[in-house]
JSON list of C-alpha atoms in Angstrom, two decimals:
[
{"chain": "A", "resi": 1135, "resn": "GLN", "atom": "CA", "xyz": [-8.30, 16.85, -2.50]},
{"chain": "A", "resi": 1136, "resn": "VAL", "atom": "CA", "xyz": [-7.91, 13.23, -0.84]},
{"chain": "A", "resi": 1137, "resn": "GLN", "atom": "CA", "xyz": [-5.95, 13.01, 2.32]},
{"chain": "A", "resi": 1138, "resn": "LEU", "atom": "CA", "xyz": [-4.68, 9.56, 3.00]},
{"chain": "A", "resi": 1139, "resn": "VAL", "atom": "CA", "xyz": [-3.90, 7.93, 6.27]},
{"chain": "A", "resi": 1140, "resn": "GLU", "atom": "CA", "xyz": [-1.70, 4.25, 7.33]},
{"chain": "A", "resi": 1141, "resn": "SER", "atom": "CA", "xyz": [-1.78, 2.85, 9.81]},
{"chain": "A", "resi": 1142, "resn": "GLY", "atom": "CA", "xyz": [-0.91, -1.03, 10.95]},
{"chain": "A", "resi": 1143, "resn": "GLY", "atom": "CA", "xyz": [2.82, -1.19, 10.69]},
{"chain": "A", "resi": 1144, "resn": "GLY", "atom": "CA", "xyz": [5.43, -2.26, 13.35]},
{"chain": "A", "resi": 1145, "resn": "LEU", "atom": "CA", "xyz": [7.67, -4.39, 14.13]},
{"chain": "A", "resi": 1146, "resn": "VAL", "atom": "CA", "xyz": [7.56, -7.97, 13.18]},
{"chain": "A", "resi": 1147, "resn": "GLN", "atom": "CA", "xyz": [9.46, -11.26, 12.81]},
{"chain": "A", "resi": 1148, "resn": "ALA", "atom": "CA", "xyz": [10.69, -12.92, 9.78]},
{"chain": "A", "resi": 1149, "resn": "GLY", "atom": "CA", "xyz": [7.69, -15.16, 8.68]},
{"chain": "A", "resi": 1150, "resn": "GLY", "atom": "CA", "xyz": [5.01, -13.69, 10.41]},
{"chain": "A", "resi": 1151, "resn": "SER", "atom": "CA", "xyz": [2.29, -11.17, 8.67]},
{"chain": "A", "resi": 1152, "resn": "LEU", "atom": "CA", "xyz": [0.93, -7.88, 9.09]},
{"chain": "A", "resi": 1153, "resn": "ARG", "atom": "CA", "xyz": [-2.18, -6.01, 7.47]},
{"chain": "A", "resi": 1154, "resn": "LEU", "atom": "CA", "xyz": [-1.81, -2.09, 6.65]},
{"chain": "A", "resi": 1155, "resn": "SER", "atom": "CA", "xyz": [-4.95, -0.14, 6.39]},
{"chain": "A", "resi": 1156, "resn": "CYS", "atom": "CA", "xyz": [-4.98, 3.03, 4.23]},
{"chain": "A", "resi": 1157, "resn": "GLU", "atom": "CA", "xyz": [-8.33, 5.26, 5.02]},
{"chain": "A", "resi": 1158, "resn": "ALA", "atom": "CA", "xyz": [-9.34, 8.57, 2.65]},
{"chain": "A", "resi": 1159, "resn": "SER", "atom": "CA", "xyz": [-11.11, 11.08, 3.14]},
{"chain": "A", "resi": 1160, "resn": "GLY", "atom": "CA", "xyz": [-12.07, 14.24, 1.25]},
{"chain": "A", "resi": 1161, "resn": "SER", "atom": "CA", "xyz": [-13.23, 12.94, -2.09]},
{"chain": "A", "resi": 1162, "resn": "THR", "atom": "CA", "xyz": [-15.22, 9.40, -3.91]},
{"chain": "A", "resi": 1163, "resn": "PHE", "atom": "CA", "xyz": [-13.12, 6.80, -2.79]},
{"chain": "A", "resi": 1164, "resn": "SER", "atom": "CA", "xyz": [-13.85, 4.80, -5.69]},
{"chain": "A", "resi": 1165, "resn": "ASN", "atom": "CA", "xyz": [-13.19, 6.90, -8.44]},
{"chain": "A", "resi": 1166, "resn": "TYR", "atom": "CA", "xyz": [-9.81, 6.71, -7.36]},
{"chain": "A", "resi": 1167, "resn": "ALA", "atom": "CA", "xyz": [-6.91, 3.61, -7.79]},
{"chain": "A", "resi": 1168, "resn": "MET", "atom": "CA", "xyz": [-5.02, 3.29, -4.83]},
{"chain": "A", "resi": 1169, "resn": "GLY", "atom": "CA", "xyz": [-1.98, 1.78, -4.76]},
{"chain": "A", "resi": 1170, "resn": "TRP", "atom": "CA", "xyz": [1.26, 0.61, -2.31]},
{"chain": "A", "resi": 1171, "resn": "PHE", "atom": "CA", "xyz": [5.27, 1.62, -2.08]},
{"chain": "A", "resi": 1172, "resn": "ARG", "atom": "CA", "xyz": [7.61, 1.49, -0.31]},
{"chain": "A", "resi": 1173, "resn": "GLN", "atom": "CA", "xyz": [11.01, 2.96, 0.73]},
{"chain": "A", "resi": 1174, "resn": "ALA", "atom": "CA", "xyz": [13.77, 1.63, 2.13]},
{"chain": "A", "resi": 1175, "resn": "PRO", "atom": "CA", "xyz": [16.50, 3.30, 3.75]},
{"chain": "A", "resi": 1176, "resn": "GLY", "atom": "CA", "xyz": [18.86, 4.31, 1.28]},
{"chain": "A", "resi": 1177, "resn": "LYS", "atom": "CA", "xyz": [17.16, 3.20, -1.44]},
{"chain": "A", "resi": 1178, "resn": "GLU", "atom": "CA", "xyz": [14.65, 4.78, -3.80]},
{"chain": "A", "resi": 1179, "resn": "ARG", "atom": "CA", "xyz": [10.61, 4.06, -3.46]},
{"chain": "A", "resi": 1180, "resn": "GLU", "atom": "CA", "xyz": [9.20, 1.50, -5.16]},
{"chain": "A", "resi": 1181, "resn": "PHE", "atom": "CA", "xyz": [6.38, 0.20, -6.17]},
{"chain": "A", "resi": 1182, "resn": "VAL", "atom": "CA", "xyz": [4.12, -2.52, -4.25]},
{"chain": "A", "resi": 1183, "resn": "ALA", "atom": "CA", "xyz": [0.56, -3.80, -5.40]},
{"chain": "A", "resi": 1184, "resn": "ALA", "atom": "CA", "xyz": [-2.40, -1.33, -6.62]},
{"chain": "A", "resi": 1185, "resn": "ILE", "atom": "CA", "xyz": [-6.07, -1.61, -7.67]},
{"chain": "A", "resi": 1186, "resn": "SER", "atom": "CA", "xyz": [-8.59, -0.27, -9.39]},
{"chain": "A", "resi": 1187, "resn": "GLY", "atom": "CA", "xyz": [-11.30, 1.41, -7.95]},
{"chain": "A", "resi": 1188, "resn": "SER", "atom": "CA", "xyz": [-13.63, -0.93, -8.36]},
{"chain": "A", "resi": 1189, "resn": "GLY", "atom": "CA", "xyz": [-11.38, -3.23, -6.50]},
{"chain": "A", "resi": 1190, "resn": "GLY", "atom": "CA", "xyz": [-11.07, -5.62, -10.05]},
{"chain": "A", "resi": 1191, "resn": "SER", "atom": "CA", "xyz": [-7.99, -5.20, -10.95]},
{"chain": "A", "resi": 1192, "resn": "THR", "atom": "CA", "xyz": [-4.92, -5.96, -9.18]},
{"chain": "A", "resi": 1193, "resn": "TYR", "atom": "CA", "xyz": [-0.80, -5.33, -10.01]},
{"chain": "A", "resi": 1194, "resn": "TYR", "atom": "CA", "xyz": [2.01, -6.89, -7.66]},
{"chain": "A", "resi": 1195, "resn": "ALA", "atom": "CA", "xyz": [5.27, -6.40, -7.61]},
{"chain": "A", "resi": 1196, "resn": "ASP", "atom": "CA", "xyz": [7.09, -9.41, -8.52]},
{"chain": "A", "resi": 1197, "resn": "SER", "atom": "CA", "xyz": [9.25, -9.33, -5.00]},
{"chain": "A", "resi": 1198, "resn": "VAL", "atom": "CA", "xyz": [5.70, -9.82, -3.32]},
{"chain": "A", "resi": 1199, "resn": "LYS", "atom": "CA", "xyz": [3.24, -11.82, -5.69]},
{"chain": "A", "resi": 1200, "resn": "GLY", "atom": "CA", "xyz": [1.96, -14.40, -3.45]},
{"chain": "A", "resi": 1201, "resn": "ARG", "atom": "CA", "xyz": [2.80, -13.29, -0.03]},
{"chain": "A", "resi": 1202, "resn": "PHE", "atom": "CA", "xyz": [1.12, -9.83, -0.32]},
{"chain": "A", "resi": 1203, "resn": "THR", "atom": "CA", "xyz": [-2.73, -8.79, -1.40]},
{"chain": "A", "resi": 1204, "resn": "ILE", "atom": "CA", "xyz": [-4.27, -5.59, -1.52]},
{"chain": "A", "resi": 1205, "resn": "SER", "atom": "CA", "xyz": [-8.21, -4.66, -1.38]},
{"chain": "A", "resi": 1206, "resn": "ARG", "atom": "CA", "xyz": [-10.08, -2.46, -0.66]},
{"chain": "A", "resi": 1207, "resn": "ASP", "atom": "CA", "xyz": [-13.48, -1.98, 0.60]},
{"chain": "A", "resi": 1208, "resn": "ASN", "atom": "CA", "xyz": [-14.94, 1.28, -0.70]},
{"chain": "A", "resi": 1209, "resn": "ALA", "atom": "CA", "xyz": [-18.24, 1.77, 2.09]},
{"chain": "A", "resi": 1210, "resn": "LYS", "atom": "CA", "xyz": [-15.47, 2.20, 4.64]},
{"chain": "A", "resi": 1211, "resn": "ASN", "atom": "CA", "xyz": [-12.82, 4.18, 2.29]},
{"chain": "A", "resi": 1212, "resn": "THR", "atom": "CA", "xyz": [-10.12, 2.32, 2.95]},
{"chain": "A", "resi": 1213, "resn": "VAL", "atom": "CA", "xyz": [-7.20, 0.03, 1.10]},
{"chain": "A", "resi": 1214, "resn": "TYR", "atom": "CA", "xyz": [-5.25, -2.97, 2.82]},
{"chain": "A", "resi": 1215, "resn": "LEU", "atom": "CA", "xyz": [-2.22, -5.11, 2.34]},
{"chain": "A", "resi": 1216, "resn": "LEU", "atom": "CA", "xyz": [-2.24, -8.17, 3.88]},
{"chain": "A", "resi": 1217, "resn": "MET", "atom": "CA", "xyz": [1.42, -9.39, 4.01]},
{"chain": "A", "resi": 1218, "resn": "ASN", "atom": "CA", "xyz": [2.33, -13.01, 4.85]},
{"chain": "A", "resi": 1219, "resn": "SER", "atom": "CA", "xyz": [5.39, -14.63, 4.78]},
{"chain": "A", "resi": 1220, "resn": "LEU", "atom": "CA", "xyz": [7.58, -11.26, 5.63]},
{"chain": "A", "resi": 1221, "resn": "LYS", "atom": "CA", "xyz": [11.02, -11.05, 4.94]},
{"chain": "A", "resi": 1222, "resn": "PRO", "atom": "CA", "xyz": [14.02, -8.62, 6.61]},
{"chain": "A", "resi": 1223, "resn": "GLY", "atom": "CA", "xyz": [14.13, -7.34, 3.09]},
{"chain": "A", "resi": 1224, "resn": "ASP", "atom": "CA", "xyz": [10.55, -5.98, 3.08]},
{"chain": "A", "resi": 1225, "resn": "THR", "atom": "CA", "xyz": [11.71, -3.74, 6.11]},
{"chain": "A", "resi": 1226, "resn": "ALA", "atom": "CA", "xyz": [10.57, 0.08, 4.51]},
{"chain": "A", "resi": 1227, "resn": "VAL", "atom": "CA", "xyz": [8.37, 2.69, 4.73]},
{"chain": "A", "resi": 1228, "resn": "TYR", "atom": "CA", "xyz": [4.92, 1.78, 3.85]},
{"chain": "A", "resi": 1229, "resn": "TYR", "atom": "CA", "xyz": [3.00, 4.73, 1.68]},
{"chain": "A", "resi": 1230, "resn": "CYS", "atom": "CA", "xyz": [-0.07, 4.46, 0.09]},
{"chain": "A", "resi": 1231, "resn": "ALA", "atom": "CA", "xyz": [-1.25, 6.57, -2.70]},
{"chain": "A", "resi": 1232, "resn": "ALA", "atom": "CA", "xyz": [-4.57, 7.66, -4.71]},
{"chain": "A", "resi": 1233, "resn": "GLY", "atom": "CA", "xyz": [-4.34, 8.48, -8.31]},
{"chain": "A", "resi": 1234, "resn": "HIS", "atom": "CA", "xyz": [-6.76, 8.70, -10.68]},
{"chain": "A", "resi": 1235, "resn": "SER", "atom": "CA", "xyz": [-5.44, 5.64, -13.07]},
{"chain": "A", "resi": 1236, "resn": "ILE", "atom": "CA", "xyz": [-4.10, 2.35, -12.22]},
{"chain": "A", "resi": 1237, "resn": "ALA", "atom": "CA", "xyz": [-1.49, 2.80, -15.17]},
{"chain": "A", "resi": 1238, "resn": "LEU", "atom": "CA", "xyz": [0.00, 5.78, -13.55]},
{"chain": "A", "resi": 1239, "resn": "ILE", "atom": "CA", "xyz": [-0.42, 4.76, -9.81]},
{"chain": "A", "resi": 1240, "resn": "GLY", "atom": "CA", "xyz": [3.22, 5.91, -9.43]},
{"chain": "A", "resi": 1241, "resn": "SER", "atom": "CA", "xyz": [2.57, 9.55, -10.47]},
{"chain": "A", "resi": 1242, "resn": "ALA", "atom": "CA", "xyz": [-0.18, 9.65, -7.99]},
{"chain": "A", "resi": 1243, "resn": "ALA", "atom": "CA", "xyz": [-1.32, 13.05, -7.15]},
{"chain": "A", "resi": 1244, "resn": "TYR", "atom": "CA", "xyz": [-1.83, 12.20, -3.13]},
{"chain": "A", "resi": 1245, "resn": "TRP", "atom": "CA", "xyz": [0.42, 10.17, -1.02]},
{"chain": "A", "resi": 1246, "resn": "GLY", "atom": "CA", "xyz": [-0.08, 9.30, 3.14]},
{"chain": "A", "resi": 1247, "resn": "GLN", "atom": "CA", "xyz": [2.93, 9.99, 5.48]},
{"chain": "A", "resi": 1248, "resn": "GLY", "atom": "CA", "xyz": [3.68, 6.48, 5.52]},
{"chain": "A", "resi": 1249, "resn": "THR", "atom": "CA", "xyz": [4.07, 3.91, 7.91]},
{"chain": "A", "resi": 1250, "resn": "GLN", "atom": "CA", "xyz": [7.01, 1.87, 9.57]},
{"chain": "A", "resi": 1251, "resn": "VAL", "atom": "CA", "xyz": [7.11, -1.98, 8.63]},
{"chain": "A", "resi": 1252, "resn": "THR", "atom": "CA", "xyz": [10.21, -3.20, 10.39]},
{"chain": "A", "resi": 1253, "resn": "VAL", "atom": "CA", "xyz": [10.91, -7.50, 9.63]},
{"chain": "A", "resi": 1254, "resn": "SER", "atom": "CA", "xyz": [13.25, -8.84, 12.13]},
{"chain": "A", "resi": 1255, "resn": "SER", "atom": "CA", "xyz": [15.28, -11.94, 11.09]}
]
């Protein structure tokens, strides 16, 4: 079992930055690929970014590439999502996920409760 707790969401103006954190507990963190997803009101959940267990591989949705950076600190059991140049369209609840494969992160076994990010224009 893996427990995930996100933090760092909030209200920010367009063009601003936020850093989300997701702290994991309950299992060996480095064994898991980690991902960030988001869901806006009335829309389906969508993939944002993912990182392998070692941190050596990362993947991004085209909509955030060049603006968001995913990273992890295995010593702190934490994955981060640094979001720069935020746009109103980035407004959503952001979830972190832990899975055994970065290729299958969309069907990850473990999910956090989500943190709200609101970008004002």
